[in-house]
mmCIF file of C-alpha atoms (C1' of nucleotides) in Angstrom:
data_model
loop_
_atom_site.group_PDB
_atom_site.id
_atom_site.type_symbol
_atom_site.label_atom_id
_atom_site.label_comp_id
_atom_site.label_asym_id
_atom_site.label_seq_id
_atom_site.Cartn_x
_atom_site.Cartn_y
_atom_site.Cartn_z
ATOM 1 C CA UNK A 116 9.052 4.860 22.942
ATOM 2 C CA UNK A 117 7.437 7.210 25.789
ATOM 3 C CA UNK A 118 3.316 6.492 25.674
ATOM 4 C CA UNK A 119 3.035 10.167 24.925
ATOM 5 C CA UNK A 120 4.858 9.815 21.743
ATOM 6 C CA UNK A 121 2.815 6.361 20.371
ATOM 7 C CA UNK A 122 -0.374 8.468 21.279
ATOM 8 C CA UNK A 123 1.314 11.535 19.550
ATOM 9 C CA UNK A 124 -0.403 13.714 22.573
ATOM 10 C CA UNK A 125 0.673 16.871 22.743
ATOM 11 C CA UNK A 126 -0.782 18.137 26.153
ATOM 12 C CA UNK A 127 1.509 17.020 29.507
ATOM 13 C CA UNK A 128 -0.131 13.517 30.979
ATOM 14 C CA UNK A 129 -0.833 13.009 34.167
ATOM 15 C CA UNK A 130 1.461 9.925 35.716
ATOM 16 C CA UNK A 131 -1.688 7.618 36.827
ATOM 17 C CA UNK A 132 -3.132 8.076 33.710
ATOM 18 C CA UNK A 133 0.615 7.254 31.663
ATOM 19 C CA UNK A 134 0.069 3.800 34.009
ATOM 20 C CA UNK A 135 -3.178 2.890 32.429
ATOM 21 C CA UNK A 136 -2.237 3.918 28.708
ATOM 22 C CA UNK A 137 1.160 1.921 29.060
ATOM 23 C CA UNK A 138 -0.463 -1.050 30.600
ATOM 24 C CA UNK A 139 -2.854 -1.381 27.947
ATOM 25 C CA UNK A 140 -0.198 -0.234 25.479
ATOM 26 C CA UNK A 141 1.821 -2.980 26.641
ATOM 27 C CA UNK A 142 -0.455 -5.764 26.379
ATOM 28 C CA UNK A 143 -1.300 -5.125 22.603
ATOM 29 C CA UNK A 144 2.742 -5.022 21.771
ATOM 30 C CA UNK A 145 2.881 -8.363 23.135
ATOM 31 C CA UNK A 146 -0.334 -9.781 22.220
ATOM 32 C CA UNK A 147 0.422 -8.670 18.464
ATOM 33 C CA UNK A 148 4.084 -9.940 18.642
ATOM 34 C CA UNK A 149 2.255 -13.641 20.266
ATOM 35 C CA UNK A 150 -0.678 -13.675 17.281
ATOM 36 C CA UNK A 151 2.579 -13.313 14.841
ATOM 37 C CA UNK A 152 3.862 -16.374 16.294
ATOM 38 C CA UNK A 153 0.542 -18.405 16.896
ATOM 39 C CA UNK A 154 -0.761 -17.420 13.124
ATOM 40 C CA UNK A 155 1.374 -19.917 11.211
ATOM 41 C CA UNK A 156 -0.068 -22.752 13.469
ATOM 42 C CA UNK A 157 -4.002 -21.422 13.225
ATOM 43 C CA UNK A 158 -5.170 -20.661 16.718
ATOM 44 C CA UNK A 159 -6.030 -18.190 18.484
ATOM 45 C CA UNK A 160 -4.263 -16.442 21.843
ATOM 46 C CA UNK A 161 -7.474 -18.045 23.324
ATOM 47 C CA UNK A 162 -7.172 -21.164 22.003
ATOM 48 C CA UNK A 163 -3.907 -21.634 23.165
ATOM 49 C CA UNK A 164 -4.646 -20.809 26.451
ATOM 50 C CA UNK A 165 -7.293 -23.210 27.010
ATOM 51 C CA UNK A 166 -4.489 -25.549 25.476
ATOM 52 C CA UNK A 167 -2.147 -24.652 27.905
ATOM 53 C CA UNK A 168 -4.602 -25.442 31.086
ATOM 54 C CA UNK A 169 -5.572 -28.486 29.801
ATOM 55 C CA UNK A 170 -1.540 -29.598 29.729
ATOM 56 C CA UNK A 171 -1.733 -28.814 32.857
ATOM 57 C CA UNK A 172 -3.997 -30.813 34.093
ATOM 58 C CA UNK A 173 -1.567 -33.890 33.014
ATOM 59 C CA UNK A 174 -4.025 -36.156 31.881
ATOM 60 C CA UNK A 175 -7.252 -35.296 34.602
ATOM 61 C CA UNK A 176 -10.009 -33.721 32.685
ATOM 62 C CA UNK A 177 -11.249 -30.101 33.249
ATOM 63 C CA UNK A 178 -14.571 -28.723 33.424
ATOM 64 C CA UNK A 179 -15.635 -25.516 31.796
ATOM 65 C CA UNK A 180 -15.430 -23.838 35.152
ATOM 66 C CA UNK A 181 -11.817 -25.150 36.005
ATOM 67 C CA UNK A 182 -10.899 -23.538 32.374
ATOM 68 C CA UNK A 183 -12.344 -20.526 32.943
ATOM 69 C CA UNK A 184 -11.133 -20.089 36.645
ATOM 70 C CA UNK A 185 -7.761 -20.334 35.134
ATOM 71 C CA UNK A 186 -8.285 -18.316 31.872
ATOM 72 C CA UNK A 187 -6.927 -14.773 32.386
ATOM 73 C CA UNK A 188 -10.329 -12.784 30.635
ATOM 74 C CA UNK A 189 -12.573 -14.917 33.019
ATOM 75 C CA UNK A 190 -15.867 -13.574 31.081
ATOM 76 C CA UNK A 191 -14.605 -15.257 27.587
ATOM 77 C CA UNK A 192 -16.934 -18.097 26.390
ATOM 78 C CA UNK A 193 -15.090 -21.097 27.339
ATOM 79 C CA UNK A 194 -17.975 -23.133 25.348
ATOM 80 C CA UNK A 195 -16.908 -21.781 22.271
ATOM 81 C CA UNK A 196 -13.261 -21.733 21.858
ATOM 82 C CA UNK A 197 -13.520 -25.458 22.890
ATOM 83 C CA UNK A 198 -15.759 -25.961 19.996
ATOM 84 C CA UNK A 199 -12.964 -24.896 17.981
ATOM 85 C CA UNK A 200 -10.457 -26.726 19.255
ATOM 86 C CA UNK A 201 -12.900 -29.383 19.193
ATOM 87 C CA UNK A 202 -13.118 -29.003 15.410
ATOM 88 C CA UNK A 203 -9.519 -29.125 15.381
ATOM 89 C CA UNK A 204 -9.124 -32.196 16.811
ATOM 90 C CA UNK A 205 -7.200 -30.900 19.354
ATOM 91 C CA UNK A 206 -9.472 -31.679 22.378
ATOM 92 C CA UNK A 207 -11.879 -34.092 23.502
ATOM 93 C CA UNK A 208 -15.060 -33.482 25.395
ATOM 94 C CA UNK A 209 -17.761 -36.118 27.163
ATOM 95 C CA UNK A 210 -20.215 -35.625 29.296
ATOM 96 C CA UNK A 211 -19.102 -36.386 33.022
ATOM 97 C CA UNK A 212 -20.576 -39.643 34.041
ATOM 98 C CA UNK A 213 -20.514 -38.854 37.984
ATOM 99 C CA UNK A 214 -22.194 -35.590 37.309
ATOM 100 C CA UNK A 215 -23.779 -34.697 34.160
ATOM 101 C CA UNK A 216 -24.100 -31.644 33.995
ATOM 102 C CA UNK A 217 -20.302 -31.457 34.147
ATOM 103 C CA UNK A 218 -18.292 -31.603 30.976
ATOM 104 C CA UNK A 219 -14.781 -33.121 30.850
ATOM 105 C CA UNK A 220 -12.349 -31.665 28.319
ATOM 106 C CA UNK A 221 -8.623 -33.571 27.053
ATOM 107 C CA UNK A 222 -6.029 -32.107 25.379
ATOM 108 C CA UNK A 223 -5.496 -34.979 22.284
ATOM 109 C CA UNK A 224 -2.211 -36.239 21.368
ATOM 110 C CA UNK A 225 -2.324 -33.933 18.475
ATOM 111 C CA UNK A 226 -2.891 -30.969 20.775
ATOM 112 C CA UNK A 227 -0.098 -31.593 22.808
ATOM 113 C CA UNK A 228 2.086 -31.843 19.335
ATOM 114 C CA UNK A 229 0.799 -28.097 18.543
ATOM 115 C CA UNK A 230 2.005 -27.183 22.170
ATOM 116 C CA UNK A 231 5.512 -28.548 22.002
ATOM 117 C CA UNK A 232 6.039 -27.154 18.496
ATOM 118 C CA UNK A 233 4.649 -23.651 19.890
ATOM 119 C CA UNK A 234 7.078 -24.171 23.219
ATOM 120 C CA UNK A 235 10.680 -22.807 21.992
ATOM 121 C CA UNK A 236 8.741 -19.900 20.210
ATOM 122 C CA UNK A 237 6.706 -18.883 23.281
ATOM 123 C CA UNK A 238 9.962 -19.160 25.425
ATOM 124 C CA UNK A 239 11.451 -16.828 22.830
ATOM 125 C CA UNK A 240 8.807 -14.524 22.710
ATOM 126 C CA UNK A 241 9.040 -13.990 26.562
ATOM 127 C CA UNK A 242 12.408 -13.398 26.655
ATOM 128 C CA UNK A 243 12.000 -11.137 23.345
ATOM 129 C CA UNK A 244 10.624 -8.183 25.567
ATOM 130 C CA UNK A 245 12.160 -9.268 28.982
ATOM 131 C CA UNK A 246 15.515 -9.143 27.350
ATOM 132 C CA UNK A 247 15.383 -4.801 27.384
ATOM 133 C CA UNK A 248 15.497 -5.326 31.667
ATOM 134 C CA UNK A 249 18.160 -7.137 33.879
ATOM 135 C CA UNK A 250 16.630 -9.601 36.427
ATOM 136 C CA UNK A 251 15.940 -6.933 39.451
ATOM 137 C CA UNK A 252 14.006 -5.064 36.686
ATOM 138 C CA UNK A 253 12.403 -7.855 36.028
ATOM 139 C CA UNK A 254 11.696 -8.747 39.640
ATOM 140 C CA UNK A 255 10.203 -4.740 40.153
ATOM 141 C CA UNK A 256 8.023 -4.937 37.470
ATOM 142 C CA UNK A 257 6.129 -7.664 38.207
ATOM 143 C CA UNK A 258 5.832 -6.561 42.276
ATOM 144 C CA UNK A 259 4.795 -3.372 41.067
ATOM 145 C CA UNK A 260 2.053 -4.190 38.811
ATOM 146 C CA UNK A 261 0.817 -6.864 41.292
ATOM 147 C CA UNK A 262 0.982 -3.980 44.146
ATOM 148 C CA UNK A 263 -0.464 -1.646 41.442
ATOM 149 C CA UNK A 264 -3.597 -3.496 41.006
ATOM 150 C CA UNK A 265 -4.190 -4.375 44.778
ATOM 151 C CA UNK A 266 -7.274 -2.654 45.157
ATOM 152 C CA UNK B 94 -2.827 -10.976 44.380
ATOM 153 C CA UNK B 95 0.443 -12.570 42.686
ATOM 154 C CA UNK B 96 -0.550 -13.696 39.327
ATOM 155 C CA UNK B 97 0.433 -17.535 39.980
ATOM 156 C CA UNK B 98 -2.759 -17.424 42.662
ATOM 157 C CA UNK B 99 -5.057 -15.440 39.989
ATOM 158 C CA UNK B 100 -3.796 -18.108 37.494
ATOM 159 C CA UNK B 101 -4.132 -21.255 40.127
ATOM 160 C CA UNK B 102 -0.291 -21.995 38.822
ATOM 161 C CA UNK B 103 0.633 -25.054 40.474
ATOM 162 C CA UNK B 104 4.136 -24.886 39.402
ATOM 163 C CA UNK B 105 6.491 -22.520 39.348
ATOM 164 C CA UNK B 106 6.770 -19.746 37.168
ATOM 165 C CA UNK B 107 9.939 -17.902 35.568
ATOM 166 C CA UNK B 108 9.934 -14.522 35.623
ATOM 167 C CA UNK B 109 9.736 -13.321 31.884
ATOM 168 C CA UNK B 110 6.710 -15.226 31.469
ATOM 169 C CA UNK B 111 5.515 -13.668 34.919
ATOM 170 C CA UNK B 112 5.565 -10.514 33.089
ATOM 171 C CA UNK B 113 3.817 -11.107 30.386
ATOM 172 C CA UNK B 114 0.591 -12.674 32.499
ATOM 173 C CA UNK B 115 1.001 -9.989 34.953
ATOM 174 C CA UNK B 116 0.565 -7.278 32.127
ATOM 175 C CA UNK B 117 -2.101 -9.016 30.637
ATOM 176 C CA UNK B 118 -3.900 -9.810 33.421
ATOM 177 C CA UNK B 119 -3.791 -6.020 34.317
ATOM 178 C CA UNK B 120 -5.058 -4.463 31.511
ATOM 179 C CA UNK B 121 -8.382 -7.321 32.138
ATOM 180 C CA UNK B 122 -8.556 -5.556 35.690
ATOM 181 C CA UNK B 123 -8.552 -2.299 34.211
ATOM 182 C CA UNK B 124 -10.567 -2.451 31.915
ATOM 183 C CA UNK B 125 -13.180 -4.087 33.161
ATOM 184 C CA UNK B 126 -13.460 -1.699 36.155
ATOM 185 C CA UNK B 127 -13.489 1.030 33.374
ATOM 186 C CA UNK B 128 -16.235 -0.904 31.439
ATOM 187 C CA UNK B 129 -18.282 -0.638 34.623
ATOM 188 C CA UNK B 130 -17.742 3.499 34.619
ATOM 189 C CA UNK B 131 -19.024 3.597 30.856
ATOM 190 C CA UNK B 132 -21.861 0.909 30.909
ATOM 191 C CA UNK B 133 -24.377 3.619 32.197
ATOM 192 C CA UNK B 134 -23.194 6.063 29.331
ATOM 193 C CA UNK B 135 -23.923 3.274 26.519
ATOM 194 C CA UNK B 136 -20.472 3.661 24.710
ATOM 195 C CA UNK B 137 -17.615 1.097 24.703
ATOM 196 C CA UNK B 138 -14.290 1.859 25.900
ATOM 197 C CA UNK B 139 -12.860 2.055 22.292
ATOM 198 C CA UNK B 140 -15.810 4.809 21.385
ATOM 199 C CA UNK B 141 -14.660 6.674 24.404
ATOM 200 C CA UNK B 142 -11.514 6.434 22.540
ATOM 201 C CA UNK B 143 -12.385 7.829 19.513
ATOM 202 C CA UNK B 144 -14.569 10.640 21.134
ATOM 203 C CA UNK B 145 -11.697 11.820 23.411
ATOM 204 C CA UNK B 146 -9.826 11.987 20.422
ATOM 205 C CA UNK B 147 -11.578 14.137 18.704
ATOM 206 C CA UNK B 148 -11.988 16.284 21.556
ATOM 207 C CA UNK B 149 -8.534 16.714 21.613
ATOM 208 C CA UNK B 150 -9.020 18.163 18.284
ATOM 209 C CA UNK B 151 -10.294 21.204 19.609
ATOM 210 C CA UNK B 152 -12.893 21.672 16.563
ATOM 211 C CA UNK B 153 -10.795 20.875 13.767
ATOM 212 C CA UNK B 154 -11.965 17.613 11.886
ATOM 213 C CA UNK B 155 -9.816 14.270 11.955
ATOM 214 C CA UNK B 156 -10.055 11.953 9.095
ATOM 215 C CA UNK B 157 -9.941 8.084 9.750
ATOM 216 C CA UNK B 158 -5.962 7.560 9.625
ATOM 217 C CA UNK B 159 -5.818 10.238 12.250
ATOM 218 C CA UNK B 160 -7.955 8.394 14.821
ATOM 219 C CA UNK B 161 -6.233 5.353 13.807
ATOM 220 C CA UNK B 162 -3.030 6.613 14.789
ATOM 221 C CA UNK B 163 -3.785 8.047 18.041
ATOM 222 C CA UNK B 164 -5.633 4.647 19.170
ATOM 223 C CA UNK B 165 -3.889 2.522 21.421
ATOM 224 C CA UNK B 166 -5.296 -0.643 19.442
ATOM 225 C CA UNK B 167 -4.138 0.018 15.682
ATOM 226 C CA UNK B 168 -5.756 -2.236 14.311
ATOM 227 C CA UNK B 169 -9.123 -1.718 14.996
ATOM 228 C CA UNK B 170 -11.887 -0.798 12.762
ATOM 229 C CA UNK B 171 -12.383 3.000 12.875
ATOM 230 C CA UNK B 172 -14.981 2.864 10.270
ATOM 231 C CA UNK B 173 -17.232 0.844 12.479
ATOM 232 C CA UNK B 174 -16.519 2.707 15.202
ATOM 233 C CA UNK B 175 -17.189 5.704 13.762
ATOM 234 C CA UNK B 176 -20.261 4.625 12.776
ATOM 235 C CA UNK B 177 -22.004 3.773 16.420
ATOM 236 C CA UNK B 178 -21.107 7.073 16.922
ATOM 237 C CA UNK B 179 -22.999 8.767 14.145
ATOM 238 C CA UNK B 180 -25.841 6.670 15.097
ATOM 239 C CA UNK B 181 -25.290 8.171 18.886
ATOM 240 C CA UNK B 182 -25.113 11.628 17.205
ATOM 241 C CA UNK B 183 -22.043 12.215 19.217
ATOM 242 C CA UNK B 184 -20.138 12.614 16.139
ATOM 243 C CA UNK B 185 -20.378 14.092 12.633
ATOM 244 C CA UNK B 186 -18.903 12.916 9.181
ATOM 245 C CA UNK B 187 -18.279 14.697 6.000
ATOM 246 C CA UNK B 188 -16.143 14.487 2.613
ATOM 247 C CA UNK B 189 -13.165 16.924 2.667
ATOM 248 C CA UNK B 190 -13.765 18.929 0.182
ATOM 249 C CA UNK B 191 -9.732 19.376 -0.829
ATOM 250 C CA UNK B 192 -9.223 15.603 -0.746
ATOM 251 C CA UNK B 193 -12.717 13.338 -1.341
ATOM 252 C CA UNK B 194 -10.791 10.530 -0.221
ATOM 253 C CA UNK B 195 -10.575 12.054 3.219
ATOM 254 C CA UNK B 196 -13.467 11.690 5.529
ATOM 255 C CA UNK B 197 -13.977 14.752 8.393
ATOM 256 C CA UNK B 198 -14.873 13.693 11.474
ATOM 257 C CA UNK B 199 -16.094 15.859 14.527
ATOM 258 C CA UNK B 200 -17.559 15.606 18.108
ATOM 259 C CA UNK B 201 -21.151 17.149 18.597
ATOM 260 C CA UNK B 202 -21.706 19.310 21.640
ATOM 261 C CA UNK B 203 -23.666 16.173 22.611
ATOM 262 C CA UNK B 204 -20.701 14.122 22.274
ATOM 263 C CA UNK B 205 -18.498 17.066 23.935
ATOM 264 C CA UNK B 206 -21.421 16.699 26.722
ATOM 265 C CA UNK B 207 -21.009 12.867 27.624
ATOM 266 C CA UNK B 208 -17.344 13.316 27.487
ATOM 267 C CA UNK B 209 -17.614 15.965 30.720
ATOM 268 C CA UNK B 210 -20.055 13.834 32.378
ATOM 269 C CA UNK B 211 -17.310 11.261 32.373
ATOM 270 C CA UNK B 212 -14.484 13.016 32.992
ATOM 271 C CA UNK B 213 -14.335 13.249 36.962
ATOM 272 C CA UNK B 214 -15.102 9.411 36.779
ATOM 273 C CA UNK B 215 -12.320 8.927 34.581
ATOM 274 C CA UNK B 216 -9.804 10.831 36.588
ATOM 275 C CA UNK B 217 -11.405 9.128 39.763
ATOM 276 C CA UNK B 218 -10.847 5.689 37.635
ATOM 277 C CA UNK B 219 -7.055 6.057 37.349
ATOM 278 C CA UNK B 220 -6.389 7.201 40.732
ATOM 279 C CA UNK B 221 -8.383 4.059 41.910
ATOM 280 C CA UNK B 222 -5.270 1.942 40.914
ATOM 281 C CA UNK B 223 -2.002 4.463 41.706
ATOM 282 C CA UNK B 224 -3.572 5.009 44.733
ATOM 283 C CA UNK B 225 -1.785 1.797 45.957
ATOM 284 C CA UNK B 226 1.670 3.438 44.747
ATOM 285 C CA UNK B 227 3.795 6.092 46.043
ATOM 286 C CA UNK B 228 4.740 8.975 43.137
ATOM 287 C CA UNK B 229 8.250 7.534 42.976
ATOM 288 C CA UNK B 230 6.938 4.029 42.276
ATOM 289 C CA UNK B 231 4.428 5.547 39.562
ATOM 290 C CA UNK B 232 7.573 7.270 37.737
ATOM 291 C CA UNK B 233 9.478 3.638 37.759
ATOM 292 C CA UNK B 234 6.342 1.555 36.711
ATOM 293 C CA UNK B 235 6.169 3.662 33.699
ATOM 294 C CA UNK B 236 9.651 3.728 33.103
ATOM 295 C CA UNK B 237 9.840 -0.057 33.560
ATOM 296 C CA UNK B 238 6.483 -0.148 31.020
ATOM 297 C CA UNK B 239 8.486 1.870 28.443
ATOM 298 C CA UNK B 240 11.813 -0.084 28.748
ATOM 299 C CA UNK B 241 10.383 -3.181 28.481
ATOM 300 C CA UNK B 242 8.639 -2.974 25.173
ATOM 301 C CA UNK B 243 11.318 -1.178 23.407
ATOM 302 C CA UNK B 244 12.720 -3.938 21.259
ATOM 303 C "C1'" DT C 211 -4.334 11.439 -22.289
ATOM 304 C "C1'" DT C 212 -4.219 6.875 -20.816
ATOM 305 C "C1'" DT C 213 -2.148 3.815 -17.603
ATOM 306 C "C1'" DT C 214 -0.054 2.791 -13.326
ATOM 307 C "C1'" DT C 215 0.654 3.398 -8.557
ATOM 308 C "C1'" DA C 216 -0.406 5.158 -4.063
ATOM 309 C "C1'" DT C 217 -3.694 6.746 -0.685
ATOM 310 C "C1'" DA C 218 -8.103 6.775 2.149
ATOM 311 C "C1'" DG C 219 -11.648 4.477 3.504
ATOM 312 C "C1'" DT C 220 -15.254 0.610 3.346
ATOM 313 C "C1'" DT C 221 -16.922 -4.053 3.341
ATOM 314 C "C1'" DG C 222 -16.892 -9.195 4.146
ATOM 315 C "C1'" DT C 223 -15.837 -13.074 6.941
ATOM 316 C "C1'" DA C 224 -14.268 -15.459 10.846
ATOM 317 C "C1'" DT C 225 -13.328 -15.100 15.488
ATOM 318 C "C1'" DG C 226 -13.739 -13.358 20.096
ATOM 319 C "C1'" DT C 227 -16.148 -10.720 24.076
ATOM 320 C "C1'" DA C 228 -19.993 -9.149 27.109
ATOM 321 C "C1'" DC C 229 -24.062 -10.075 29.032
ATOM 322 C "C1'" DA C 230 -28.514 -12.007 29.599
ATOM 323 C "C1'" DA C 231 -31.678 -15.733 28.942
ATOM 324 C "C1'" DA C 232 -32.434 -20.546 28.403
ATOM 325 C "C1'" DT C 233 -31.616 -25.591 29.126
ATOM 326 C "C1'" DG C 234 -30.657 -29.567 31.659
ATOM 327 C "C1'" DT C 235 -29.267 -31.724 35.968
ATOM 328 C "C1'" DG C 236 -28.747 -32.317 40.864
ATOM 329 C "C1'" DT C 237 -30.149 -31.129 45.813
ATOM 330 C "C1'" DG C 238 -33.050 -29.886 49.537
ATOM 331 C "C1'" DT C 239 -37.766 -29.042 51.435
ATOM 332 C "C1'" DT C 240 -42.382 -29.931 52.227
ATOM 333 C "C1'" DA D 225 -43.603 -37.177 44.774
ATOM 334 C "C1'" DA D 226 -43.799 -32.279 43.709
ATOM 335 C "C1'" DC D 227 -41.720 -28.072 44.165
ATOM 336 C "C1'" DA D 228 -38.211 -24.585 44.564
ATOM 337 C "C1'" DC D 229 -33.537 -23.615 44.177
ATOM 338 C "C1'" DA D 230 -28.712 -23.958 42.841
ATOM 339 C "C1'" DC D 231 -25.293 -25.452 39.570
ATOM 340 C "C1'" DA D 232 -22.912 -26.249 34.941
ATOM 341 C "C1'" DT D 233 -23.123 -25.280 30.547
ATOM 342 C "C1'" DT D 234 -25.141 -23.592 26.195
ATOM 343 C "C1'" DT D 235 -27.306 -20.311 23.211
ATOM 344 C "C1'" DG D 236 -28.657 -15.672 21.368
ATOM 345 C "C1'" DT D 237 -27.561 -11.035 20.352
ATOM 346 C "C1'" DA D 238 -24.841 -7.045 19.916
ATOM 347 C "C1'" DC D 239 -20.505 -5.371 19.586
ATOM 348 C "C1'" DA D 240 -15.461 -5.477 18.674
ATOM 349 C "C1'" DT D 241 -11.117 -7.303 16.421
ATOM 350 C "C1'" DA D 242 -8.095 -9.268 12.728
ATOM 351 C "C1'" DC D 243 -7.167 -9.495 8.255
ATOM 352 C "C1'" DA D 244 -7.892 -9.520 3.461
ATOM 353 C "C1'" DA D 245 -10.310 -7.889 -0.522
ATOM 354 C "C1'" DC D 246 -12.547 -4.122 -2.612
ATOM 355 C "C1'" DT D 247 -13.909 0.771 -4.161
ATOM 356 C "C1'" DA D 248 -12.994 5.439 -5.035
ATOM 357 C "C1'" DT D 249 -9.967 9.205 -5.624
ATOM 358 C "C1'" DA D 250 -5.575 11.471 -6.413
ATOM 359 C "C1'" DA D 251 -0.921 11.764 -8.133
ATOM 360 C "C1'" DA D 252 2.793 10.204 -11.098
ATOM 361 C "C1'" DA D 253 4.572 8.032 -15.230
ATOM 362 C "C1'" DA D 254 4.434 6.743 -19.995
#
DNA sequence: TTTTTATAGTTGTATGTACAAATGTGTGTT
DNA sequence: AACACACATTTGTACATACAACTATAAAAA
């Protein structure tokens, strides 16, 4: 559906601001279609992203600064979401012993399990919207949104 | 930037799920720098939502489900919304009379007058980003946009 | 006319975001 | 050693979002 039509506008939009209102269209279409899938498992889009660094790290601890460096809304409150997934059972979190006002943060063993249950469905749900573009699309897209916001 | 730098991805990425990040991690740059354009006005970027909504109204009253559907983020609270702005006295709210279910909502000339101090920011806002695109790459970024989320 | 169903909006609760202030720890200077 | 400063994280507050439950009104059915 043209943006014009989900914002039933009726005036004529200016292209550069179509850009803005389908980017941000965009990202709630997916990020509603990715809480539909995270839901059944009980975290947040957050949540699993602080998940998903922490795999990453493959077994090193990250500080709250290493999370948030790698979190895509770098002002969220790393603190917090790892208290949930602290609560969860899903992390771990000590004090760093070389420097203390560090904190080191592990994905548990039950963490990971969430992860690799959630892994075929977040495959799925990429290819869900990729599917409606062949591969050079594909390739466009993503150059011209990273050219787009080049300031 | 290429989104597996803002990211830190060490390895490498495919392409669907390049999307996705790339979207997301657009609509944080936007928004933020639009944030910045409202932050000396004292409303959020959803309230500018809702007031340039009703501008578009062009003195006729919208009731809740109105707003609602001309939001880009469905699911948020109008009610509340609506409510910071009565407290701004940029907005008005009444009872229909036809239909007492129905609320009537409409801009103040106060509201109408924060709107027009904003608007050549605004404008100057979206151009900040398509500046870095030709016209012809503006009309395929939306395109691409559009195509992509149509399931 | 009473009951049921649908519509329009509000409220409650948990979570997340934005931003500033506060706390605790380490480093460098005098 | 005492002080100022920087760093890493936490906490407080206001606002916004997600979702379900609730209230009030209107329309339709029995």
């Amino acid at each position: 559906m043209k943006i014009e039509d989900v914002l039933k506008s009726t005036v004529p939009m200016d292209n550069s601001k179509k850009i803005i209102l389908n980017v941000l269209y965009t990202q709630n279409v997916i990020t509603e279609n990715f809480n539909e899938i995270l839901k059944p498992h009980e975290i947040s889009g957050e949540q699993y992203n602080v998940l998903r660094i922490l795999r990453g790290q493959k077994g090193n601890p990250a500080n709250m600064w290493a999370i948030q460096e790698r979190m895509l809304a770098k002002t969220s409150n790393t603190t917090r979401l790892v208290d949930k997934l602290l609560l969860k059972e899903l992390v771990t979190r000590k004090v760093c012993p070389e420097n203390r006002r560090k904190i080191e943060v592990l994905i548990t063993p039950k963490g990971l399990d969430v992860l690799e249950e959630l892994d075929p469905k977040v495959i799925a749900h990429e290819q869900y919207f990729s599917k409606n573009l062949n591969s050079e699309e594909i390739d466009q897209l993503n150059h011209l949104l990273e050219k787009y916001r080049n300031q």
